[in-house]
């Protein structure tokens, strides 16, 4: 039942080429920077994993975190709702050079597709995107006189998320807006890997405050002093970070 591991390298060791990886975060809020950087370290040491499909709200900023993952050439396709954020130069350059695919999904639809994946719902209907390029080729049905577009669930091989507290069983709490997509992604992934600011003893988290139950988590690693994406970008940091 103890799902904790000693270090970040061990946490990401099982991620393989071609996997679909959900990464929590809304911009920098809740972004598991250390897990992402550990995955880059593994790629630089071994050449793996590569050809990843990444599901995230945005396309990364600057040259750290998700942007650094893309810059390393590890991402084949990005599924996101907001590819143009504060400083998306890495994704933009690669996309214009046809080096990465993009599947653009409206933000609410993205969240619901992930939730549907975790709930075992293969498809649902939404009015969002009807009549736009994003609905091209998708089934349309009419309900109560209004057209709705069919959207499919999103599931993943792996989810990388950032939590505030975790216990050895994988029960999680989050800090404020850092929660965002993480609980949905934990449910939609076959293997959830969590970096937690604090790992506490079993029973130390009030059950009433648990957001993600441990049944949806496979691996926990403690990162007591995590980086914040916006702070790194204000310092013009790039991964690998200077000591």
Short mmCIF file of C-alpha atoms in Angstrom, two decimals:
data_model
loop_
_atom_site.label_atom_id
_atom_site.label_comp_id
_atom_site.label_asym_id
_atom_site.label_seq_id
_atom_site.Cartn_x
_atom_site.Cartn_y
_atom_site.Cartn_z
CA UNK A 1 0.00 0.00 0.00
CA UNK A 2 2.98 2.33 0.33
CA UNK A 3 3.14 4.10 -3.03
CA UNK A 4 6.02 6.46 -2.22
CA UNK A 5 9.33 6.31 -4.07
CA UNK A 6 12.62 7.84 -3.09
CA UNK A 7 13.32 10.09 -6.06
CA UNK A 8 11.97 11.66 -9.22
CA UNK A 9 13.98 9.43 -11.56
CA UNK A 10 12.33 6.35 -10.09
CA UNK A 11 8.91 7.97 -10.36
CA UNK A 12 9.13 8.50 -14.14
CA UNK A 13 11.15 5.39 -15.02
CA UNK A 14 8.17 3.50 -16.46
CA UNK A 15 7.07 6.07 -19.04
CA UNK A 16 7.61 4.59 -22.49
CA UNK A 17 7.82 5.80 -26.10
CA UNK A 18 4.53 6.73 -27.72
CA UNK A 19 2.53 7.00 -24.50
CA UNK A 20 -0.24 9.53 -23.90
CA UNK A 21 0.68 11.67 -20.91
CA UNK A 22 -1.72 14.03 -19.15
CA UNK A 23 0.07 16.85 -17.33
CA UNK A 24 -1.79 18.85 -14.70
CA UNK A 25 -1.62 22.61 -14.53
CA UNK A 26 -3.34 25.78 -15.63
CA UNK A 27 -0.39 27.76 -16.84
CA UNK A 28 2.04 27.46 -13.95
CA UNK A 29 -0.62 26.75 -11.32
CA UNK A 30 -0.30 23.08 -10.44
CA UNK A 31 2.33 22.34 -13.07
CA UNK A 32 4.52 19.39 -11.92
CA UNK A 33 7.77 21.04 -13.00
CA UNK A 34 10.09 18.59 -11.25
CA UNK A 35 8.43 15.50 -12.72
CA UNK A 36 8.61 17.00 -16.20
CA UNK A 37 12.28 17.88 -15.79
CA UNK A 38 13.03 14.38 -14.48
CA UNK A 39 11.45 12.97 -17.63
CA UNK A 40 13.68 15.22 -19.74
CA UNK A 41 16.72 14.01 -17.79
CA UNK A 42 15.76 10.42 -18.56
CA UNK A 43 15.40 11.22 -22.25
CA UNK A 44 18.80 12.89 -22.38
CA UNK A 45 20.40 9.91 -20.67
CA UNK A 46 18.66 7.12 -22.60
CA UNK A 47 16.92 8.58 -25.67
CA UNK A 48 13.56 7.58 -24.19
CA UNK A 49 10.69 8.29 -23.96
CA UNK A 50 9.89 9.97 -27.25
CA UNK A 51 6.87 10.32 -29.53
CA UNK A 52 4.65 11.34 -26.62
CA UNK A 53 1.11 12.68 -26.91
CA UNK A 54 0.66 15.29 -24.18
CA UNK A 55 -2.67 16.52 -22.83
CA UNK A 56 -2.46 19.86 -21.04
CA UNK A 57 -4.46 23.05 -20.79
CA UNK A 58 -1.82 25.07 -22.63
CA UNK A 59 1.39 24.67 -24.64
CA UNK A 60 3.98 25.75 -22.10
CA UNK A 61 5.78 29.02 -21.52
CA UNK A 62 9.41 30.03 -21.80
CA UNK A 63 11.93 27.21 -21.71
CA UNK A 64 10.98 25.25 -18.60
CA UNK A 65 8.39 22.61 -17.73
CA UNK A 66 6.15 21.60 -20.62
CA UNK A 67 7.91 24.01 -22.99
CA UNK A 68 11.23 22.34 -22.18
CA UNK A 69 9.66 18.91 -22.82
CA UNK A 70 8.56 20.10 -26.26
CA UNK A 71 11.91 21.78 -26.89
CA UNK A 72 13.70 18.50 -26.15
CA UNK A 73 11.82 16.94 -29.09
CA UNK A 74 9.96 14.40 -26.96
CA UNK A 75 6.39 15.42 -27.89
CA UNK A 76 4.76 14.23 -31.12
CA UNK A 77 1.30 15.69 -30.48
CA UNK A 78 -0.23 18.20 -28.10
CA UNK A 79 -3.91 18.19 -27.11
CA UNK A 80 -4.75 21.47 -25.43
CA UNK A 81 -7.19 24.37 -25.27
CA UNK A 82 -4.85 27.37 -25.13
CA UNK A 83 -1.69 27.10 -27.25
CA UNK A 84 -1.07 30.86 -27.31
CA UNK A 85 -0.18 31.94 -23.78
CA UNK A 86 2.35 34.37 -22.31
CA UNK A 87 5.48 33.07 -24.05
CA UNK A 88 4.69 29.99 -26.18
CA UNK A 89 7.68 30.47 -28.49
CA UNK A 90 8.88 26.85 -28.30
CA UNK A 91 5.54 25.32 -29.29
CA UNK A 92 4.85 28.02 -31.89
CA UNK A 93 8.19 27.54 -33.64
CA UNK A 94 7.83 23.75 -33.75
CA UNK A 95 4.23 23.91 -34.90
CA UNK A 96 5.02 26.32 -37.74
CA UNK A 97 7.87 24.00 -38.76
CA UNK A 98 5.43 21.01 -38.79
CA UNK A 99 7.43 19.30 -36.04
CA UNK A 100 4.49 18.84 -33.66
CA UNK A 101 0.78 18.11 -34.13
CA UNK A 102 -1.95 20.11 -32.40
CA UNK A 103 -5.46 19.03 -31.45
CA UNK A 104 -7.27 22.15 -30.27
CA UNK A 105 -10.09 21.55 -27.79
CA UNK A 106 -12.34 24.16 -26.12
CA UNK A 107 -11.42 24.39 -22.45
CA UNK A 108 -14.69 23.11 -20.98
CA UNK A 109 -14.81 20.35 -23.55
CA UNK A 110 -11.24 19.36 -22.67
CA UNK A 111 -12.16 19.05 -19.00
CA UNK A 112 -15.29 17.05 -19.81
CA UNK A 113 -13.45 14.73 -22.20
CA UNK A 114 -10.96 13.95 -19.43
CA UNK A 115 -13.74 13.51 -16.87
CA UNK A 116 -15.58 11.20 -19.27
CA UNK A 117 -12.44 9.12 -19.66
CA UNK A 118 -12.23 8.65 -15.91
CA UNK A 119 -15.95 7.92 -15.60
CA UNK A 120 -16.03 5.34 -18.41
CA UNK A 121 -18.22 7.45 -20.72
CA UNK A 122 -16.95 6.97 -24.29
CA UNK A 123 -18.80 9.94 -25.83
CA UNK A 124 -21.04 12.89 -25.00
CA UNK A 125 -22.70 15.80 -26.81
CA UNK A 126 -22.00 19.51 -26.39
CA UNK A 127 -23.13 22.62 -28.29
CA UNK A 128 -19.64 24.07 -28.01
CA UNK A 129 -17.78 24.24 -31.36
CA UNK A 130 -20.87 23.59 -33.49
CA UNK A 131 -20.52 25.40 -36.82
CA UNK A 132 -16.75 25.90 -36.43
CA UNK A 133 -13.70 24.15 -37.85
CA UNK A 134 -13.28 22.30 -34.54
CA UNK A 135 -16.48 20.35 -35.22
CA UNK A 136 -15.48 19.27 -38.72
CA UNK A 137 -15.96 15.55 -39.27
CA UNK A 138 -17.63 14.96 -35.89
CA UNK A 139 -21.14 13.52 -35.55
CA UNK A 140 -23.90 16.06 -34.87
CA UNK A 141 -27.29 15.33 -33.29
CA UNK A 142 -30.26 17.53 -32.43
CA UNK A 143 -31.67 17.68 -28.90
CA UNK A 144 -34.67 19.88 -28.08
CA UNK A 145 -34.24 21.69 -31.37
CA UNK A 146 -30.57 22.55 -30.87
CA UNK A 147 -27.56 20.95 -32.64
CA UNK A 148 -24.89 19.28 -30.50
CA UNK A 149 -21.45 17.96 -31.43
CA UNK A 150 -20.31 14.53 -30.31
CA UNK A 151 -17.01 14.50 -28.42
CA UNK A 152 -15.03 11.42 -27.38
CA UNK A 153 -13.48 10.66 -24.03
CA UNK A 154 -9.80 11.28 -23.33
CA UNK A 155 -7.77 8.66 -21.49
CA UNK A 156 -4.05 8.43 -20.86
CA UNK A 157 -1.34 5.94 -20.07
CA UNK A 158 0.16 8.30 -17.49
CA UNK A 159 -0.81 11.42 -15.57
CA UNK A 160 1.78 13.73 -14.01
CA UNK A 161 0.26 15.92 -11.30
CA UNK A 162 1.31 18.19 -8.46
CA UNK A 163 -0.32 17.92 -5.03
CA UNK A 164 0.00 19.83 -1.79
CA UNK A 165 -0.19 16.84 0.55
CA UNK A 166 -0.14 13.10 -0.02
CA UNK A 167 -0.07 10.11 2.26
CA UNK A 168 1.63 6.78 1.50
CA UNK A 169 -1.65 5.39 0.13
CA UNK A 170 -1.82 8.18 -2.49
CA UNK A 171 -4.66 10.23 -1.00
CA UNK A 172 -4.18 13.82 -2.18
CA UNK A 173 -5.02 17.41 -1.36
CA UNK A 174 -4.21 20.42 -3.54
CA UNK A 175 -3.35 24.05 -2.95
CA UNK A 176 -6.00 26.48 -4.20
CA UNK A 177 -6.00 26.89 -7.99
CA UNK A 178 -3.26 24.29 -8.35
CA UNK A 179 -6.06 21.72 -8.19
CA UNK A 180 -7.46 22.54 -11.70
CA UNK A 181 -7.30 19.50 -14.02
CA UNK A 182 -5.39 17.20 -11.64
CA UNK A 183 -8.30 15.28 -10.04
CA UNK A 184 -9.81 14.57 -13.47
CA UNK A 185 -6.49 13.44 -14.91
CA UNK A 186 -5.82 11.12 -11.98
CA UNK A 187 -9.07 9.32 -12.78
CA UNK A 188 -8.51 9.21 -16.55
CA UNK A 189 -4.98 7.77 -16.49
CA UNK A 190 -3.94 4.15 -16.07
CA UNK A 191 -0.92 5.26 -14.04
CA UNK A 192 -0.87 8.45 -11.97
CA UNK A 193 2.46 9.84 -10.77
CA UNK A 194 2.29 12.58 -8.15
CA UNK A 195 4.82 15.04 -6.81
CA UNK A 196 3.64 16.28 -3.42
CA UNK A 197 5.02 19.17 -1.43
CA UNK A 198 4.55 17.13 1.71
CA UNK A 199 4.12 13.40 2.28
CA UNK A 200 2.45 12.79 5.64
CA UNK A 201 1.74 9.66 7.62
CA UNK A 202 -1.26 7.51 6.78
CA UNK A 203 -4.28 8.93 8.59
CA UNK A 204 -2.79 12.42 8.93
CA UNK A 205 -5.05 13.84 6.21
CA UNK A 206 -8.64 14.37 7.34
CA UNK A 207 -10.69 12.07 5.07
CA UNK A 208 -13.19 14.91 4.57
CA UNK A 209 -10.46 17.00 2.90
CA UNK A 210 -9.16 14.34 0.50
CA UNK A 211 -9.78 15.46 -3.08
CA UNK A 212 -8.23 12.55 -4.96
CA UNK A 213 -8.57 9.14 -3.28
CA UNK A 214 -5.52 6.91 -3.36
CA UNK A 215 -7.23 4.36 -5.59
CA UNK A 216 -6.47 6.68 -8.52
CA UNK A 217 -2.77 7.11 -7.65
CA UNK A 218 0.08 4.66 -8.24
CA UNK A 219 3.25 6.62 -7.39
CA UNK A 220 4.05 9.46 -4.98
CA UNK A 221 7.34 11.35 -4.62
CA UNK A 222 7.95 14.22 -2.20
CA UNK A 223 9.22 17.51 -3.63
CA UNK A 224 9.28 19.81 -0.64
CA UNK A 225 10.38 22.99 -2.41
CA UNK A 226 8.91 22.86 -5.93
CA UNK A 227 9.70 25.40 -8.62
CA UNK A 228 6.99 27.72 -9.88
CA UNK A 229 6.89 28.19 -13.65
CA UNK A 230 6.20 31.93 -13.56
CA UNK A 231 9.12 32.56 -11.19
CA UNK A 232 11.48 30.64 -13.44
CA UNK A 233 10.27 32.50 -16.52
CA UNK A 234 10.67 35.90 -14.88
CA UNK A 235 14.28 34.90 -14.28
CA UNK A 236 14.65 33.88 -17.97
CA UNK A 237 15.49 30.35 -16.83
CA UNK A 238 15.89 27.46 -19.23
CA UNK A 239 16.14 23.77 -18.45
CA UNK A 240 18.57 22.39 -17.38
CA UNK A 241 18.50 24.98 -14.62
CA UNK A 242 21.69 26.51 -13.33
CA UNK A 243 22.64 25.36 -9.84
#
